Structure formats: structure tokens, C-alpha cells
Coordinates of C-alpha atoms and ligand atoms in Angstrom, one line a residue:
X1257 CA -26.6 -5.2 1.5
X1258 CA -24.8 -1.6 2.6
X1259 CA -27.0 -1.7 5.6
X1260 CA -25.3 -4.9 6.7
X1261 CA -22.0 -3.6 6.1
X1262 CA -22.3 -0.5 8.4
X1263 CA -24.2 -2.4 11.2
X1264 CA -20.8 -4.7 11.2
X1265 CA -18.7 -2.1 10.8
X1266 CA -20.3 -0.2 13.8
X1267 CA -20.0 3.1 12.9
X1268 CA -16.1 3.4 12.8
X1269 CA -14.6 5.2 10.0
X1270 CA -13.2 2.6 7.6
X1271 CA -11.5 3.0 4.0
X1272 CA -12.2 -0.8 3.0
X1273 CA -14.5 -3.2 4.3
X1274 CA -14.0 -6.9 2.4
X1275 CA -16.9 -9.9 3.7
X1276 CA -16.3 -12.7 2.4
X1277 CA -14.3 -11.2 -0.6
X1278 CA -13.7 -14.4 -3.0
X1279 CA -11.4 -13.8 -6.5
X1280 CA -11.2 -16.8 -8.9
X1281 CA -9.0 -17.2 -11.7
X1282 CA -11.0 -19.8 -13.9
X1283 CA -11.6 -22.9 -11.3
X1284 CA -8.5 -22.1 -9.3
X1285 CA -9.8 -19.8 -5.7
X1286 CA -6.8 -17.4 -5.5
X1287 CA -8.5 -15.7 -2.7
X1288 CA -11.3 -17.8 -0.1
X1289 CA -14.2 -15.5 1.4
X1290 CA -11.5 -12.7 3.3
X1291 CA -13.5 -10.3 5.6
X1292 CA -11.8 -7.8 6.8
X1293 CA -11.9 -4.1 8.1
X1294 CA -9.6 -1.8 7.4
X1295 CA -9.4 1.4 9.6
X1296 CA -9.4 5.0 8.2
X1297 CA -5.8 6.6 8.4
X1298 CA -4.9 2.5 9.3
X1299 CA -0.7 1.1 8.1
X1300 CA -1.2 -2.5 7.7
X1301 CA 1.6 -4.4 6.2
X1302 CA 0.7 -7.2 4.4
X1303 CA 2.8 -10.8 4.5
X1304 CA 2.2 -14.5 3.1
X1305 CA 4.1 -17.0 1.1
X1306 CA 4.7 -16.3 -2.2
X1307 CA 1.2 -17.0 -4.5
X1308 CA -1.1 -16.8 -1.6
X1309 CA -3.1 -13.7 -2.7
X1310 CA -1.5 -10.4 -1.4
X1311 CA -1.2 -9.0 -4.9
X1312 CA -4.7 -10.4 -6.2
X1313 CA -6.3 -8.3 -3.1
X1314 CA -4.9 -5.6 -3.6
X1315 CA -6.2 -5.9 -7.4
X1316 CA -9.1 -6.0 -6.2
X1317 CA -9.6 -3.6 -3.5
X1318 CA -8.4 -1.5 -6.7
X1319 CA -10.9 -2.5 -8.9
X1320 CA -8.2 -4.3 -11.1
X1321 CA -9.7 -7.9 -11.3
X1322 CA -13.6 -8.4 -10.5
X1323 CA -14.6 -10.2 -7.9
X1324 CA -16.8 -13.5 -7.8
X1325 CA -18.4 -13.6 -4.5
X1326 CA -18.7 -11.3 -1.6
X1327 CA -18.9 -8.1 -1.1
X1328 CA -15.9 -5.0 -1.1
X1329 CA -16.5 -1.1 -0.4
X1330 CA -13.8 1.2 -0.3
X1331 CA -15.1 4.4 1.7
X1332 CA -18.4 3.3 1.8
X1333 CA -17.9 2.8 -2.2
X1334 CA -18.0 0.0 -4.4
X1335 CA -14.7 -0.4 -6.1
X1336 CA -15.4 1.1 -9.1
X1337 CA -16.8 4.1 -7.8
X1338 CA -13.8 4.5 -5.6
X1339 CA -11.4 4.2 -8.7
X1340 CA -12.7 7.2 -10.4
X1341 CA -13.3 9.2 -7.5
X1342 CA -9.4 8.6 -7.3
X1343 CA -10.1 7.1 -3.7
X1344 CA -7.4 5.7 -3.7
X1345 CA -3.9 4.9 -5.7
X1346 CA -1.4 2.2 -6.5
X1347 CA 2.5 1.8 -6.3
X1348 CA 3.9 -1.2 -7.7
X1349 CA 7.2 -2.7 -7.3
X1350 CA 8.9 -1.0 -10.2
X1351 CA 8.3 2.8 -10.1
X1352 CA 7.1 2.6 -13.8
X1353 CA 8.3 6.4 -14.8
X1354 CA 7.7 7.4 -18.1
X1355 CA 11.8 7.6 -19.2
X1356 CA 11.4 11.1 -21.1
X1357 CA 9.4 12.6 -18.7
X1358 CA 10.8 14.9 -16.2
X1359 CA 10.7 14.1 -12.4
X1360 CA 8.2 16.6 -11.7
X1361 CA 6.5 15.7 -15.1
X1362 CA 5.2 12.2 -13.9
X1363 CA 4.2 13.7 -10.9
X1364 CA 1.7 15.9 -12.8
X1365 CA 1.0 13.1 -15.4
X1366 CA -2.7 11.9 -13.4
X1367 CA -3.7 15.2 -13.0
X1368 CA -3.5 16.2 -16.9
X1369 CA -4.9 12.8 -17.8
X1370 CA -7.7 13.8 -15.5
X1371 CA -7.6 17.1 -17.1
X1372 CA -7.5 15.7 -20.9
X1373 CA -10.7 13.6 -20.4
X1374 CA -12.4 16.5 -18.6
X1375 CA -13.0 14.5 -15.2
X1376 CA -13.0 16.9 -12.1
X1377 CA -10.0 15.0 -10.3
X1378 CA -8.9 15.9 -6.2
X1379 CA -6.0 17.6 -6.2
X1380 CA -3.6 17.2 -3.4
X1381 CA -3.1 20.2 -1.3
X1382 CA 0.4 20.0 -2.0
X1383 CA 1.6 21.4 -5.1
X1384 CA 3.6 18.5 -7.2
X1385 CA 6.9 20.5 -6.1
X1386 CA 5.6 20.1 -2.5
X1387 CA 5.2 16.6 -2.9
X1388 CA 8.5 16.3 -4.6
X1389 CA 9.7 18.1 -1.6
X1390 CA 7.7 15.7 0.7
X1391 CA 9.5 12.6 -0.6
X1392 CA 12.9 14.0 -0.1
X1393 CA 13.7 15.3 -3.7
X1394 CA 13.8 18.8 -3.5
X1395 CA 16.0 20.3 -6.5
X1396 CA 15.8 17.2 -8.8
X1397 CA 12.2 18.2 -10.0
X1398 CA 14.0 18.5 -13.8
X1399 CA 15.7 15.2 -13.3
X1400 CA 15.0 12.3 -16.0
X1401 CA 14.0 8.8 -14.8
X1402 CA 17.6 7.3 -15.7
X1403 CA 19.2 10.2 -13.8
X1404 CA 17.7 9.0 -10.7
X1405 CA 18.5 6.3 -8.7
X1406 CA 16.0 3.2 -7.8
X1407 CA 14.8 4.5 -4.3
X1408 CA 14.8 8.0 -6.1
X1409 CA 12.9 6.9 -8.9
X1410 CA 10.7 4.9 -6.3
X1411 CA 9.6 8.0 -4.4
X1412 CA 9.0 10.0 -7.6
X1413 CA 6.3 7.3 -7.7
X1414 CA 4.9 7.7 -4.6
X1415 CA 4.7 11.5 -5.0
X1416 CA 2.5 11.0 -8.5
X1417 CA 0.8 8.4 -6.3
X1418 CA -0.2 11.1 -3.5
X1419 CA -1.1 14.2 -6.5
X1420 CA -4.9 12.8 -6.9
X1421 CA -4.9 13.0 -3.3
X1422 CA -5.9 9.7 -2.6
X1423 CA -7.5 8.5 1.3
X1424 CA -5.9 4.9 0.3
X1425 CA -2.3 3.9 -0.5
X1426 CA -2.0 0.4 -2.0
X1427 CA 1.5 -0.2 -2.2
X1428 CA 2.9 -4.1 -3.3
X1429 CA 6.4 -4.3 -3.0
X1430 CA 7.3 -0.9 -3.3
X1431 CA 10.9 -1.0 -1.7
X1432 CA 11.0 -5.0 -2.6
X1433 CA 14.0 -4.3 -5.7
X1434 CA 16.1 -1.7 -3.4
X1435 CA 19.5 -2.5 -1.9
X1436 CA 18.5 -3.4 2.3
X1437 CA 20.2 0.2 3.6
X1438 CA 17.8 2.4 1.2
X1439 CA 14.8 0.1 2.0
X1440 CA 15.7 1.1 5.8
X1441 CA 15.8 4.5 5.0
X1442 CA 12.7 4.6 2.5
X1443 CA 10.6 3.3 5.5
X1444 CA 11.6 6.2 7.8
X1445 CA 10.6 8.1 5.2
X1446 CA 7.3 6.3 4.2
X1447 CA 6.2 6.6 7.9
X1448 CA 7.1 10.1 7.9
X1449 CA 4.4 10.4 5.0
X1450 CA 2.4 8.1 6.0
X1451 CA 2.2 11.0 9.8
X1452 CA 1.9 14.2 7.6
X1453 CA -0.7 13.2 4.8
X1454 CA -3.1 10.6 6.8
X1455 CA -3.4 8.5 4.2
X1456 CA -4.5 4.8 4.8
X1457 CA -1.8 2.2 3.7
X1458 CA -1.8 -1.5 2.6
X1459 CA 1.5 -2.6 2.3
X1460 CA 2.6 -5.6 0.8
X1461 CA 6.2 -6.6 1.5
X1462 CA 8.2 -10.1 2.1
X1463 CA 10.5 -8.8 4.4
X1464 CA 8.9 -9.7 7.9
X1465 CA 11.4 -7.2 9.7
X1466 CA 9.8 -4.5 7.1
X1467 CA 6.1 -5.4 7.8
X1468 CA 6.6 -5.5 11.6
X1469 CA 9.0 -1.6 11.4
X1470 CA 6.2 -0.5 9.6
X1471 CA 3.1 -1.8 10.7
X1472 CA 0.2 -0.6 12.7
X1473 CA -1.0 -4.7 12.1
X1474 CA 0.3 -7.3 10.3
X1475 CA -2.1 -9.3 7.9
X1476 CA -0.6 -12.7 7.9
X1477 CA -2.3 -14.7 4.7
X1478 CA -1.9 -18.4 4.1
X1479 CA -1.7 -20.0 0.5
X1480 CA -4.2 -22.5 -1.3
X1481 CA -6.8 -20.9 -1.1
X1482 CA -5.4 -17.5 0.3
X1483 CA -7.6 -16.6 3.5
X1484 CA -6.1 -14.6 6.9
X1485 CA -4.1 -16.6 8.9
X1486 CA -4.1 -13.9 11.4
X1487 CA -3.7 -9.9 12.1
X1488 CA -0.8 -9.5 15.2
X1489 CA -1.4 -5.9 16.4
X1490 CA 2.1 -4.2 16.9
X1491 CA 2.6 -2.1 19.5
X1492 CA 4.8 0.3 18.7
X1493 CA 4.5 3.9 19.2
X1494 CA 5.4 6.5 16.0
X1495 CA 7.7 8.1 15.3
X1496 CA 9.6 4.9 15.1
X1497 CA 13.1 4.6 14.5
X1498 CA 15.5 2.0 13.1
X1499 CA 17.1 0.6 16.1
X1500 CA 13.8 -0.8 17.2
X1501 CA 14.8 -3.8 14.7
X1502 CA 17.4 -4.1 18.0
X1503 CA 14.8 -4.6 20.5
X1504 CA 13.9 -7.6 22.0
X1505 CA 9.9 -7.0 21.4
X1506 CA 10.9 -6.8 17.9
X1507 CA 12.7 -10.1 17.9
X1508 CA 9.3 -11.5 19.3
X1509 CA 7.3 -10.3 16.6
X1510 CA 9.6 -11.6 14.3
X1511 CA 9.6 -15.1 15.9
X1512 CA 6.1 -15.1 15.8
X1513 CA 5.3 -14.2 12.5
X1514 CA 8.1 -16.1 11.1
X1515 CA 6.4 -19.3 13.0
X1516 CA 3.4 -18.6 11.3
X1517 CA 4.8 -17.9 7.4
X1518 CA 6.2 -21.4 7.7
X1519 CA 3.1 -23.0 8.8
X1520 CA 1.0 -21.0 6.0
Ligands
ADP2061 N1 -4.4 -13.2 -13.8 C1 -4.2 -14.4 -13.3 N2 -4.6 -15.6 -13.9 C2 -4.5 -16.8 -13.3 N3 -4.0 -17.0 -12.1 C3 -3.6 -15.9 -11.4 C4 -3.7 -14.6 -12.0 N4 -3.2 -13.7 -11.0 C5 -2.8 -14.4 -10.0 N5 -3.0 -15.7 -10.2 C6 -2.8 -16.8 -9.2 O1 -3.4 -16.5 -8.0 C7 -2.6 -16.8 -6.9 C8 -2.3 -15.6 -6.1 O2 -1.4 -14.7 -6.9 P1 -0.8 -13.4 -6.3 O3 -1.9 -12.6 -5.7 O4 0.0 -12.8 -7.4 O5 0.1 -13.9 -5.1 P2 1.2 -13.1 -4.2 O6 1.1 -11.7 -4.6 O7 0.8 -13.4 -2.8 O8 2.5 -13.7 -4.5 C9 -1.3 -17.5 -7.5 O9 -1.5 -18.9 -7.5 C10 -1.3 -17.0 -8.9 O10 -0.7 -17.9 -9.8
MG2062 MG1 2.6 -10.4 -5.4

């Protein structure tokens, strides 16, 4: 079955490769044979009406929910192997801090859970201040959770996301509960991450202008069953910066993939 996989994938570095990945939730298909390959060091943004699937694949790239047909490797991996090699690691909408923890504290909290069940865990080769420093919050390592605020918090998740070192970055909604002028300025700051770690990142957002600033591709899905609608390639160059939202080839994208959400 692996054998098939490669041939397809044709010898291209890939962190995930789904074929014909199918999730069911008793008799109801949330997601309908997806195949897909997903490039090592890749951004895709990840759009689709509300309920068709973006959260249940992303479950189940991270071995979260099983899956009932098909096939998914993550680095060559089957999902499970891939979650406790630390492959890979999540960020979810709401930074989910532990409140009397320290900043820096829930930075280190995966590696001493590693360390407490005796699992040899990769360790990022930046030190958890270096990642602190690395998501903008140098000096507020000692900082409680309810000192910080919600982008703050946010990118103290990201940096215990990154302290496993992981090759994948599943992230669903990360900046979906910020106010609109820290979202802009969290997604300089994510691609400036995204450049100096070269980490692969699935990123599932609602905002179209978000998944289009951000996006290598965008992975358009359709509802009931969730399958791809389509993957539009965006050709911007990085760095990027904010007043690309201003360009007309940015208003095309839009158009387009706004066109498409409402035919989903
Ligand atoms: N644990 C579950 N049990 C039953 N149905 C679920 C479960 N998780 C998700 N679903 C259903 O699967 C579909 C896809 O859900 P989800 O992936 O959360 O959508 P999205 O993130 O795109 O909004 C929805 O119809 C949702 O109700
Ligand atoms: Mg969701």
C-alpha cells in the first residue's frame, strides 16, 4: 500500500499524503474520499462553509478521530506514528494556557510531559526563551495567562506548539477570536515563523482575505459530504506585506474564491 503512495507521490518530499481519506461520524460522511498532497515546508490555508470538514481533517491528519476508509501518512508515517514521534503539533482557536502557569511555563509543559513518561521527545533548537522571543514576547516569559492579552496569549501557544519541534503545524482558527488589526499583525508574524523555522502549515481560517495573505494555496472544500472543491495556487512572493490586501491581484483572488464559497 506505501509503495503506491510514493509511486504517486513521485519522489517529492511530502509531510502528508491523504487518498481517498473518508471520516464518518455514525452514517453521516463528514469527509468523502479527499486525496491530497501536501508539500514539505508547504502554507496552505484552508477555507469552506461552515460544517464541511476543515476541522474533522485536521483531526485526522492528527490522529484525533480514526479514519474509515482510505489511506493517510504524515512523513511517510501513519498518523499514529507521526503523533508520538511529535511530527507534528496543533493550535486551536483558543490558546488553551494553563491559567497558573507561567508564560514560559506552558511553553515547557510538552517537553516535561515527554520527560515525566520517559519518551525521548525532539526538542526544538530554540530554547523556550528563544521561542518566546521568536513569537514577539521577549521579557513577558514570567507573565500569567490573564496578564496577557488574546493575541499574546495566542502566540504563547504557538511557541509551546513549535518546543517539540514539530515538521507540521495544524492550526484551526488560530487568530479566528482576535480583534481584525491584531489578526493583520499576527499574520506578519506567523509568516515570519513560518520563513525562519520551515515548518509545514495547514491553516484553517474563515477569513478569505486571511487565507489568500497567507497562503502558498488555498484548499477550497465544499459541504455535504466535504470533498475539495479546488486548490487556487497564489502567486505571491514572501516576504509579504499588508498592503498587498490593496492590490488588484488580491481583489481577484478574493472574487474568485468568494465565487466559489457560495457555490460550495
Ligand atoms: N464528533 C462528531 N460527531 C458527530 N458529527 C461530527 C463530529 N465532529 C464533526 N461532526 C460533523 O461533521 C461535519 C464537519 O464538521 P467540522 O469538521 O467541525 O466542520 P468545519 O470545521 O468545517 O466547520 C459537521 O456536519 C459536523 O456536525
Ligand atoms: Mg471547524
Amino acid at each position: 500500500m506505501n509503495a503506491t503512495i510514493k509511486d504517486v507521490a513521485g519522489g517529492k518530499p511530502l509531510a502528508a499524503i491523504l487518498r481517498n481519506a473518508t471520516v464518518r461520524f455514525a452514517d453521516f460522511t463528514a469527509i468523502d474520499r479527499i486525496s491530497l498532497d501536501i508539500e514539505e515546508g508547504a502554507f496552505y490555508s484552508i477555507l469552506g462553509p461552515s460544517g464541511c470538514g476543515k476541522s474533522t481533517m485536521l483531526r485526522l491528519i492528527s490522529d484525533l478521530i480514526p479514519l474509515a476508509d482510505g489511506e493517510v501518512t504524515v512523513f511517510g508515517k501513519s498518523t499514529e506514528a507521526a503523533r508520538l514521534a511529535r511530527e507534528f503539533a496543533f493550535v486551536f482557536q483558543e490558546a488553551t494556557l494553563l491559567p497558573w502557569r507561567t508564560a514560559i511555563e506552558n511553553v515547557c509543559l510538552p517537553l516535561e510531559i515527554g520527560r515525566n513518561r520517559g519518551i525521548d521527545i525532539p526538542v526544538s533548537d530554540w530554547s523556550p526563551t528563544e521561542l518566546l522571543e521568536l513569537v514577539g514576547l521577549k521579557g513577558r516569559e514570567k507573565a500569567l495567562p490573564h496578564e496577557l492579552s488574546g493575541g499574546m496569549r495566542q502566540r504563547v501557544a504557538i511557541a509551546r506548539a513549535l518546543v517539540c519541534k514539530p515538521k507540521l503545524l495544524l492550526m484551526d482558527e488560530p487568530f479566528g477570536a482576535l480583534d481584525e488589526m491584531t489578526r493583520d499583525h499576527m499574520n506578519l508574524e506567523l509568516l515570519r515563523i513560518w520563513q525562519e523555522t520551515g515548518v509545514t502549515i495547514l491553516f484553517v481560517t474563515h477569513s478569505i482575505p486571511e487565507a489568500i495573505f497567507l497562503g502558498q494555496k488555498v484548499l477550497m472544500l465544499k459541504a455535504n459530504p466535504g470533498r475539495v472543491k479546488e486548490i487556487v495556487d497564489i502567486d505571491f512572493a514572501y516576504p509579504r506585506e499588508t498592503s498587498l490586501r490593496d492590490t488588484l491581484e488580491f481583489t481577484r483572488y478574493s472574487a474568485h474564491l468568494r465565487q466559489l464559497l457560495e457555490t460550495c
